[in-house]
PDB file of C-alpha atoms in Angstrom:
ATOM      1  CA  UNK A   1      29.944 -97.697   7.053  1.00 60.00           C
ATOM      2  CA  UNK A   2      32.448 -95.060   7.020  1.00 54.00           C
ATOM      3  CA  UNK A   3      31.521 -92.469   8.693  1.00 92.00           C
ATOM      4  CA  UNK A   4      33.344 -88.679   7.982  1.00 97.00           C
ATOM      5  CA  UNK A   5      31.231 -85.206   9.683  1.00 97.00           C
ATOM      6  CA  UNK A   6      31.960 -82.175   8.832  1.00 97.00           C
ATOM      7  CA  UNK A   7      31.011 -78.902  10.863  1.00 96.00           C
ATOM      8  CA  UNK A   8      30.124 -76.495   9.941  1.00 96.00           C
ATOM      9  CA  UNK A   9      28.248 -77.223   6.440  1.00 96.00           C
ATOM     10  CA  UNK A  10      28.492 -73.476   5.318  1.00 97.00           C
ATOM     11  CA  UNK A  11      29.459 -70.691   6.482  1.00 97.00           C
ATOM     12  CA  UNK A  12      29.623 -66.779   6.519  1.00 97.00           C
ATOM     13  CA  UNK A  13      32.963 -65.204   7.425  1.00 97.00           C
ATOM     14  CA  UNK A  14      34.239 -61.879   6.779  1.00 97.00           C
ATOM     15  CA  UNK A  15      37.464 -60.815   5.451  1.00 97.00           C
ATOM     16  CA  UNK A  16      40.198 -61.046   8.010  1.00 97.00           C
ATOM     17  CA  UNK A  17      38.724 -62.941  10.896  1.00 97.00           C
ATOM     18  CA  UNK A  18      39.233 -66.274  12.297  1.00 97.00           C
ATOM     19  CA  UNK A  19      37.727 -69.392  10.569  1.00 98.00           C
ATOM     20  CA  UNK A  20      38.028 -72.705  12.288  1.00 98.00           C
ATOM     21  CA  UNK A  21      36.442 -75.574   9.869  1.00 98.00           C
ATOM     22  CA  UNK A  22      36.215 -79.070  12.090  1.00 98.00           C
ATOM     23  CA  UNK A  23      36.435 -82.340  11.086  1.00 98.00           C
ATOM     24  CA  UNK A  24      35.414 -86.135  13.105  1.00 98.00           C
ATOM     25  CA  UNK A  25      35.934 -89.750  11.820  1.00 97.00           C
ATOM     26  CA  UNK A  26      34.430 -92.651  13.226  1.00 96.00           C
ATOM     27  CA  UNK A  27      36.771 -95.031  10.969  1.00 92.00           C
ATOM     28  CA  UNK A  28      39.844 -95.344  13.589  1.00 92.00           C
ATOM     29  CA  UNK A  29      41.892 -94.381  10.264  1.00 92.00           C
ATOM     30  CA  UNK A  30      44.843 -92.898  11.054  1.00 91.00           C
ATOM     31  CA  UNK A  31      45.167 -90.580   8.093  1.00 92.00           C
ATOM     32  CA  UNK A  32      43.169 -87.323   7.269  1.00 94.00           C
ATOM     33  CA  UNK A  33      43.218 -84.231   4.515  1.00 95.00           C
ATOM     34  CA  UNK A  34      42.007 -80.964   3.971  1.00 97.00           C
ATOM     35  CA  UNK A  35      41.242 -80.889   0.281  1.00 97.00           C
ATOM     36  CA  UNK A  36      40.098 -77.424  -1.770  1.00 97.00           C
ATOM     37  CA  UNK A  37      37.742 -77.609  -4.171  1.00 96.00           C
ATOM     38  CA  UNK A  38      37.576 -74.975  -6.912  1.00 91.00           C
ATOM     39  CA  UNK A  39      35.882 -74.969 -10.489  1.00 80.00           C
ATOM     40  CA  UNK A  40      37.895 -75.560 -12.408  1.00 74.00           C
ATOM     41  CA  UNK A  41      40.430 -76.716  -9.967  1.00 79.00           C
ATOM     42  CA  UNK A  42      39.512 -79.935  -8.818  1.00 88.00           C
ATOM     43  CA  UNK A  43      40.352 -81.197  -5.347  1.00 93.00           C
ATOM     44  CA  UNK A  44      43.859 -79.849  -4.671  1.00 93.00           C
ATOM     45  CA  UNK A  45      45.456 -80.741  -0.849  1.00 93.00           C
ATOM     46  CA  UNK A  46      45.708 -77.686   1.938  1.00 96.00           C
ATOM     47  CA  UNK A  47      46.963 -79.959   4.919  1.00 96.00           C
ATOM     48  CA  UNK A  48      46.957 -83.356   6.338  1.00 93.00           C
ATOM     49  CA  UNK A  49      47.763 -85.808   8.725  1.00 94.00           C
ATOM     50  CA  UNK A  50      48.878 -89.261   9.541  1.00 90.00           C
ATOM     51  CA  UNK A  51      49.074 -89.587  13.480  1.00 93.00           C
ATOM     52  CA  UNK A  52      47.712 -87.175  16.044  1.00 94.00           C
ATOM     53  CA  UNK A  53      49.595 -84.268  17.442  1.00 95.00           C
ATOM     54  CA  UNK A  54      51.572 -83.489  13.973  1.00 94.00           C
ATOM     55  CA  UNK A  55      50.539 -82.363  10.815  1.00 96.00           C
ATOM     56  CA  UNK A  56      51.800 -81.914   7.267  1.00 93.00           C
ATOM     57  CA  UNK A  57      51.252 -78.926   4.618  1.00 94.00           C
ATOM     58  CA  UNK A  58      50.011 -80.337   1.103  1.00 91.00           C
ATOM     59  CA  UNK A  59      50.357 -78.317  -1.882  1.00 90.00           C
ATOM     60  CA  UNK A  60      48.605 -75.232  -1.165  1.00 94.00           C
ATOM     61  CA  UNK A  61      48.943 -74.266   2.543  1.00 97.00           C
ATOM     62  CA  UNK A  62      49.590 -70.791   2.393  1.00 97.00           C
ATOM     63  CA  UNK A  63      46.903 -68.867   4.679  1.00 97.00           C
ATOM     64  CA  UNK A  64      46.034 -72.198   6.464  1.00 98.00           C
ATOM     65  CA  UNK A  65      46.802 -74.155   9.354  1.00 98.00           C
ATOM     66  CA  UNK A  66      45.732 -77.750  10.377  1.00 98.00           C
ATOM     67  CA  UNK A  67      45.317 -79.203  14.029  1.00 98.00           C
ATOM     68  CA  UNK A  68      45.043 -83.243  14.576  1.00 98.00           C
ATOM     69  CA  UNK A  69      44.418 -83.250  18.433  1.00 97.00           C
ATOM     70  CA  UNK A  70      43.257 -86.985  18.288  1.00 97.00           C
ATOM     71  CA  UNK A  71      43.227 -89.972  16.155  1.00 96.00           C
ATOM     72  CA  UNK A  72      39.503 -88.813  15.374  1.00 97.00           C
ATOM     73  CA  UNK A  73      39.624 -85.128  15.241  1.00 98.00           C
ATOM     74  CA  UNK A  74      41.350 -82.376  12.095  1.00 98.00           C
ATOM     75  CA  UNK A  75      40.544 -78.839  11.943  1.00 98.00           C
ATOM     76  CA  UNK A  76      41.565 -76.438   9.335  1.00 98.00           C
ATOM     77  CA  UNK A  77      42.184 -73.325  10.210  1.00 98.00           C
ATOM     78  CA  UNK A  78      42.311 -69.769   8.319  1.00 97.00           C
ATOM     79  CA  UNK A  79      43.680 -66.791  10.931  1.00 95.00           C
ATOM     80  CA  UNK A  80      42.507 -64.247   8.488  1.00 97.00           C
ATOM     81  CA  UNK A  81      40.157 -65.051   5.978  1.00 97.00           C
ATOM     82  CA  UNK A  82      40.216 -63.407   2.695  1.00 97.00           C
ATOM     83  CA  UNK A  83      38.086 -63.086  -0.323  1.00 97.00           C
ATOM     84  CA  UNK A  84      40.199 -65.906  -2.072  1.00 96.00           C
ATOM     85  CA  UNK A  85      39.289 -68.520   0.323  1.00 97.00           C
ATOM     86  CA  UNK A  86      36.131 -68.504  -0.979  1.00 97.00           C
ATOM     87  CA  UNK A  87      35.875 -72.093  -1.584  1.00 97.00           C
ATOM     88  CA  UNK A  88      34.209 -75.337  -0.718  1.00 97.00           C
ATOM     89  CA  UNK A  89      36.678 -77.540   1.742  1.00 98.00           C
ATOM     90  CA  UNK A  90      36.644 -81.262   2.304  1.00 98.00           C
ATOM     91  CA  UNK A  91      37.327 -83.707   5.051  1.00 97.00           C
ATOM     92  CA  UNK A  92      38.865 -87.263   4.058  1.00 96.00           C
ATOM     93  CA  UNK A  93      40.343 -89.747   6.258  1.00 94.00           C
ATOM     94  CA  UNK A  94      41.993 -93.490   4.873  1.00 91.00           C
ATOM     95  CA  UNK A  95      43.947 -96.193   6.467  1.00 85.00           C
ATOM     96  CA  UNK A  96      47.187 -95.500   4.771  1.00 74.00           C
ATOM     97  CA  UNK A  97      49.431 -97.238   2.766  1.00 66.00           C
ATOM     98  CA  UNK A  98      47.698 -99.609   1.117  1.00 67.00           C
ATOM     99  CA  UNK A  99      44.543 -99.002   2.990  1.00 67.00           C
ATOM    100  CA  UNK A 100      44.460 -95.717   1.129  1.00 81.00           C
ATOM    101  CA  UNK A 101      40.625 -95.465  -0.192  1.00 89.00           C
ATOM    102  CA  UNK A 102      39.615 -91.824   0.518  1.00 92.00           C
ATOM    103  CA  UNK A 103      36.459 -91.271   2.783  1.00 94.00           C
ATOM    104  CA  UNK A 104      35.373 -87.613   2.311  1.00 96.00           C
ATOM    105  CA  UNK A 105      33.378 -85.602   4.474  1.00 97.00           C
ATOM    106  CA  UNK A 106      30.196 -84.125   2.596  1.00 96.00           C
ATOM    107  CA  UNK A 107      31.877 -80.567   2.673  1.00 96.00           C
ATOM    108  CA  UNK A 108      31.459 -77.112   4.278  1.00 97.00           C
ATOM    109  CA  UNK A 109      30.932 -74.161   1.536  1.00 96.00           C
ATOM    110  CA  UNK A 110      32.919 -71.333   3.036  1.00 97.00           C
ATOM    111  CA  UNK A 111      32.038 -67.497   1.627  1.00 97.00           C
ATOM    112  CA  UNK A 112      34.526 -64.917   2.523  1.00 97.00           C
ATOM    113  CA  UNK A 113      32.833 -61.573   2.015  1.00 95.00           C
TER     114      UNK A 113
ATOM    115  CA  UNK B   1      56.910 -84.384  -8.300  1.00 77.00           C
ATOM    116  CA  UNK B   2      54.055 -86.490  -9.017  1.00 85.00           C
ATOM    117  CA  UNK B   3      50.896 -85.400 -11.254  1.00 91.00           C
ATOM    118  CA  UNK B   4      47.230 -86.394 -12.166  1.00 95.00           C
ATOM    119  CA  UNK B   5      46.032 -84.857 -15.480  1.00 96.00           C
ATOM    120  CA  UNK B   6      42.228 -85.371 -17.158  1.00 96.00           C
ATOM    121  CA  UNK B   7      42.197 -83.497 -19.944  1.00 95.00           C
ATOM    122  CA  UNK B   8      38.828 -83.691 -20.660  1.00 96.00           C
ATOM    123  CA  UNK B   9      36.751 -81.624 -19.132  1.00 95.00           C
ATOM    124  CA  UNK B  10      33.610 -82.507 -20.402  1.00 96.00           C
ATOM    125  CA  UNK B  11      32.075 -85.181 -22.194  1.00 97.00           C
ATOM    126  CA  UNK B  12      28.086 -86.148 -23.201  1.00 97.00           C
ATOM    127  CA  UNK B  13      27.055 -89.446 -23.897  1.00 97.00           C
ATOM    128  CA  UNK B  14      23.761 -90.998 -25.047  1.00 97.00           C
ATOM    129  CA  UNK B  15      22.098 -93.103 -22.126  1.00 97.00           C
ATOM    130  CA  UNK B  16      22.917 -96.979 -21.965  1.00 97.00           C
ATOM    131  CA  UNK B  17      25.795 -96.580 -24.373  1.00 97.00           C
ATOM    132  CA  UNK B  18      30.155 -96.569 -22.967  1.00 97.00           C
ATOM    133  CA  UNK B  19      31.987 -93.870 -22.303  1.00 97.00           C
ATOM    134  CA  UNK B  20      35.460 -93.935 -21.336  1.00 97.00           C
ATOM    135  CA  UNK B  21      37.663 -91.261 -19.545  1.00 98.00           C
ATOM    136  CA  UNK B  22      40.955 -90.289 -19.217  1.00 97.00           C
ATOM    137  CA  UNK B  23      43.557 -90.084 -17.128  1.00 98.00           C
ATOM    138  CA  UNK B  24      47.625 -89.831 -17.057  1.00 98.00           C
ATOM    139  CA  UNK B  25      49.664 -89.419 -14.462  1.00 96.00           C
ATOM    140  CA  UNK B  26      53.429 -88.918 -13.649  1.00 94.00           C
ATOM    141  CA  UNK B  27      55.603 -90.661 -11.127  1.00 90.00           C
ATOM    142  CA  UNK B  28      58.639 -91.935  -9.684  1.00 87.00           C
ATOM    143  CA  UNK B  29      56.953 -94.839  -7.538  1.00 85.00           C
ATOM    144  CA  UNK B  30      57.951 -98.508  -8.898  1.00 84.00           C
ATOM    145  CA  UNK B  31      54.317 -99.027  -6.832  1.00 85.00           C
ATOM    146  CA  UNK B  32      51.195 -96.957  -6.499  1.00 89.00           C
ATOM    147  CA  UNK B  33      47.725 -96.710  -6.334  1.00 91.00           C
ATOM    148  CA  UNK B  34      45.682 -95.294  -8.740  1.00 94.00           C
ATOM    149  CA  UNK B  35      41.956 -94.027  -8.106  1.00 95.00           C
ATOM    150  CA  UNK B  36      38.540 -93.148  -9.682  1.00 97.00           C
ATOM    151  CA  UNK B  37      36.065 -91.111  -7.306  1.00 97.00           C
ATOM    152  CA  UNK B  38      32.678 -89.651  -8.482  1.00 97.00           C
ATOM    153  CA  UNK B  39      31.073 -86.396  -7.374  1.00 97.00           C
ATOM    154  CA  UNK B  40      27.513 -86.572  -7.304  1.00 95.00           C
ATOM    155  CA  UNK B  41      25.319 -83.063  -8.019  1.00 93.00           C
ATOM    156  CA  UNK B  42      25.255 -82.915  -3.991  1.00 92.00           C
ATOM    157  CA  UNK B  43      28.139 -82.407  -3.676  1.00 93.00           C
ATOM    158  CA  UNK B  44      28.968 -86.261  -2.443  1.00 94.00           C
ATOM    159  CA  UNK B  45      32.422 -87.624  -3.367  1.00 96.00           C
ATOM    160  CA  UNK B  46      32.756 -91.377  -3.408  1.00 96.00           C
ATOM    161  CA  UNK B  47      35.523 -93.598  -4.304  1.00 95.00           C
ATOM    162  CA  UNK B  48      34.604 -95.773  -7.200  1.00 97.00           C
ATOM    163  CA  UNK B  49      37.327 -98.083  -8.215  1.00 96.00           C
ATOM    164  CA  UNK B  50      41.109 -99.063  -7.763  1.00 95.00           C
ATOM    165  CA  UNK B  51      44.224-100.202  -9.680  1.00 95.00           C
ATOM    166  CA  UNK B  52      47.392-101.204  -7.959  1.00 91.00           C
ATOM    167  CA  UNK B  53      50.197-100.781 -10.403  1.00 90.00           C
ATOM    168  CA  UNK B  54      51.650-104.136  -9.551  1.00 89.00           C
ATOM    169  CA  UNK B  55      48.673-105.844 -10.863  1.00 90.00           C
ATOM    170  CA  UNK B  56      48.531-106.804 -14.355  1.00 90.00           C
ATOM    171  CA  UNK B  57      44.569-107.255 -14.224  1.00 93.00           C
ATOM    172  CA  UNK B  58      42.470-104.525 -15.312  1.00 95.00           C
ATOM    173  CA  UNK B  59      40.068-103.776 -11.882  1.00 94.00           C
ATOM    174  CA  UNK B  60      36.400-104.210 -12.629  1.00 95.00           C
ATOM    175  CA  UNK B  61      33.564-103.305 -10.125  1.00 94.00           C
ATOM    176  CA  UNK B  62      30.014-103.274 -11.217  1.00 94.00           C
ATOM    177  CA  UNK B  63      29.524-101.770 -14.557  1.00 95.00           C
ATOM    178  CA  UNK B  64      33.130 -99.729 -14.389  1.00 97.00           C
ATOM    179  CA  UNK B  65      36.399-100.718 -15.325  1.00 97.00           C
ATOM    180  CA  UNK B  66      40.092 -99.240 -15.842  1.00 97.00           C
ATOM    181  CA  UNK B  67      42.117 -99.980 -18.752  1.00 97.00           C
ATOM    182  CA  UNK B  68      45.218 -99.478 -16.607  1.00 97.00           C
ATOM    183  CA  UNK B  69      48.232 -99.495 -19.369  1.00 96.00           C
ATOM    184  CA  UNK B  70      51.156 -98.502 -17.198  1.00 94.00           C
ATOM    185  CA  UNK B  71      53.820 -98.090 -20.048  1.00 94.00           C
ATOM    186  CA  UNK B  72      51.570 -95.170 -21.074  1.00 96.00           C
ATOM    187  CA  UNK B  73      51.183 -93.659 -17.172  1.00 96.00           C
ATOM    188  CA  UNK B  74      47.613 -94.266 -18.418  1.00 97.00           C
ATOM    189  CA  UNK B  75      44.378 -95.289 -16.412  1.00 97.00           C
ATOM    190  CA  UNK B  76      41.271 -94.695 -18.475  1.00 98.00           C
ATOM    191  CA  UNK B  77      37.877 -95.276 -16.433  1.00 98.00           C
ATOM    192  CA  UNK B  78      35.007 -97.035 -18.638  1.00 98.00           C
ATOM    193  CA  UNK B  79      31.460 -97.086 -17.650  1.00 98.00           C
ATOM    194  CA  UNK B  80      29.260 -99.750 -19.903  1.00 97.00           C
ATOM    195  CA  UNK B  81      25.675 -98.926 -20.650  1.00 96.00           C
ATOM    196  CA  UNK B  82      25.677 -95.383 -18.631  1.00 97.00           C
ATOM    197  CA  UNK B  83      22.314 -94.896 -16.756  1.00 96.00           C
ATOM    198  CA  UNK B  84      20.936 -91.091 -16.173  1.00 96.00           C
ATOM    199  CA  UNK B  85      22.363 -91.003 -12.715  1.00 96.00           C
ATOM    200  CA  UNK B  86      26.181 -91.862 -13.787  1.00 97.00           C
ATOM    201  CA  UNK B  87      25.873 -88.061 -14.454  1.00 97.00           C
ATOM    202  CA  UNK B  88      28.546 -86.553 -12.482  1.00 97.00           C
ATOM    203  CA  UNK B  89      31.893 -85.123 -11.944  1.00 97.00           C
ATOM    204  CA  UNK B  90      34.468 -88.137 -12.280  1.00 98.00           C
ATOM    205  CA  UNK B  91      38.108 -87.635 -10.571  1.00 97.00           C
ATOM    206  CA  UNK B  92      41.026 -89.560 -11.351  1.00 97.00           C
ATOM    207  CA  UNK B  93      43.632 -89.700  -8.093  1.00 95.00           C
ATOM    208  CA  UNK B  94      47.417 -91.153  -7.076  1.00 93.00           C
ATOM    209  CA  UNK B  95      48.596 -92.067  -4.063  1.00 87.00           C
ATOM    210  CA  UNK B  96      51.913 -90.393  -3.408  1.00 74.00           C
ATOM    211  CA  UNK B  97      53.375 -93.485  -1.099  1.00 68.00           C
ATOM    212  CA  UNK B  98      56.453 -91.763  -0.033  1.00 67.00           C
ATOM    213  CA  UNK B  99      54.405 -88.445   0.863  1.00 63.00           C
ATOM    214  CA  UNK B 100      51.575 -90.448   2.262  1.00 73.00           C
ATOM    215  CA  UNK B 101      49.479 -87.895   0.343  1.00 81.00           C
ATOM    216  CA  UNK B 102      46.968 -88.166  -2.620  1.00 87.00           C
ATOM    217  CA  UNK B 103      46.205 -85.917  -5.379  1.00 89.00           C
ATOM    218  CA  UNK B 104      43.565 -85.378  -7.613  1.00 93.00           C
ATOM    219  CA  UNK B 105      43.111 -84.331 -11.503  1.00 94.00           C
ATOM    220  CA  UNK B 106      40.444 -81.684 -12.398  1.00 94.00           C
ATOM    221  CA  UNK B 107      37.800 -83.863 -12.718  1.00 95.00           C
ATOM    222  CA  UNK B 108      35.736 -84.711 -15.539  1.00 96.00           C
ATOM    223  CA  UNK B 109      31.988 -83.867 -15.950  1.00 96.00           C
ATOM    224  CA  UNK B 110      29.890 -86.445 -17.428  1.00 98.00           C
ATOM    225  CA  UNK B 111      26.579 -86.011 -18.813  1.00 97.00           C
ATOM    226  CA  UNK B 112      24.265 -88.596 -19.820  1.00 97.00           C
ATOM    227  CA  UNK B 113      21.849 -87.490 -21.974  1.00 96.00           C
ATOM    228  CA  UNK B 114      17.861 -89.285 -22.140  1.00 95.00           C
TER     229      UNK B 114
END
């Protein structure tokens, strides 16, 4: 079974300090995203990865970076939180190519107050 | 730039009837990978179902199935006789192959009414 943790599952942060949202795979799957999800919005893509040590922005990166320090291991990473990143965030990690099923974390529910 | 759209954002259904829901998309892939994933009230996403654009055949996995009808940029998702706990949030999604991304539509809620 695939097998996606997120850490924390919610959190508190306050406007303009550090959040660090991690993210661990036990799938050996090579790829991993940082989705947003929004009502209204759907799932829209912050960051994400296909090999360790580099890192690619996805359609709404602005305010966020992403670290892939391992195969197994993504963060996402807000330097100063604000009021708009309000937000629920989800980890997903795939094979790739046309191993590209979508195993999703079970979310973190961020409030920026 | 590719695109996911599900313009319904809501639909109700009586229970153990068929629904269907839509989805279009836009691309410049010859070959992709379409999607279905459903968001259960706890927040859960799974993946549901698959439809590789090179195959003709419509997928079918349990009681869902896509009518996949690729002059249209079209991949509806069907679910035959709907239970209670088919209530969710359905998303339709595209792999972008040359991005090695994939995006999402907004989702459609689906309620299935006693």
């Amino acid at each position: 079974e695939a097998a996606v943790t997120q850490s924390p599952r919610s959190k508190v942060a306050v406007t303009g300090g550090k959040v660090t949202l991690s993210c661990h795979q036990t799938n050996n799957h090579d790829y991993m995203y940082w989705y947003r999800q929004d009502t209204g919005h759907g799932l829209r893509l912050i960051h994400y990865s296909y090999v360790a040590d580099s890192t690619e922005k996805g359609d709404i990166p602005d305010g966020y970076k992403a670290s892939r320090p391992s195969q197994e291991n993504f963060s996402l990473i807000l330097e100063l939180a604000s009021l708009s990143q309000t937000a629920v965030y989800f980890c997903a990690s795939s094979g790739g190519q046309s191993q590209n099923t979508l195993y999703f974390g079970a979310g973190t529910r961020l409030s920026v107050l | 730039a590719q695109k996911v759209t599900q313009t319904q954002t809501s639909i109700s259904v009586m229970e153990k009837t068929t629904v269907t829901m839509d989805c279009v998309y836009e691309t410049q892939d010859s070959s992709y990978f379409l999607f279905w994933y459903k968001q259960t009230a706890s927040g859960e996403i799974v993946f549901l179902i698959r439809q590789d654009s090179y195959k003709k055949e419509n997928a079918t996995v349990g009681h869902y199935s896509l009518n996949f009808q690729k002059p249209k940029s079209s991949i509806g998702l069907i679910i035959t006789a709907t239970q209670i706990e088919d209530s969710a949030v359905y998303f339709c999604a595209m792999d972008d192959t040359n991005a090695y991304k994939v995006i999402f539509g907004k989702g459609t809620h689906l309620h299935v009414l006693p």
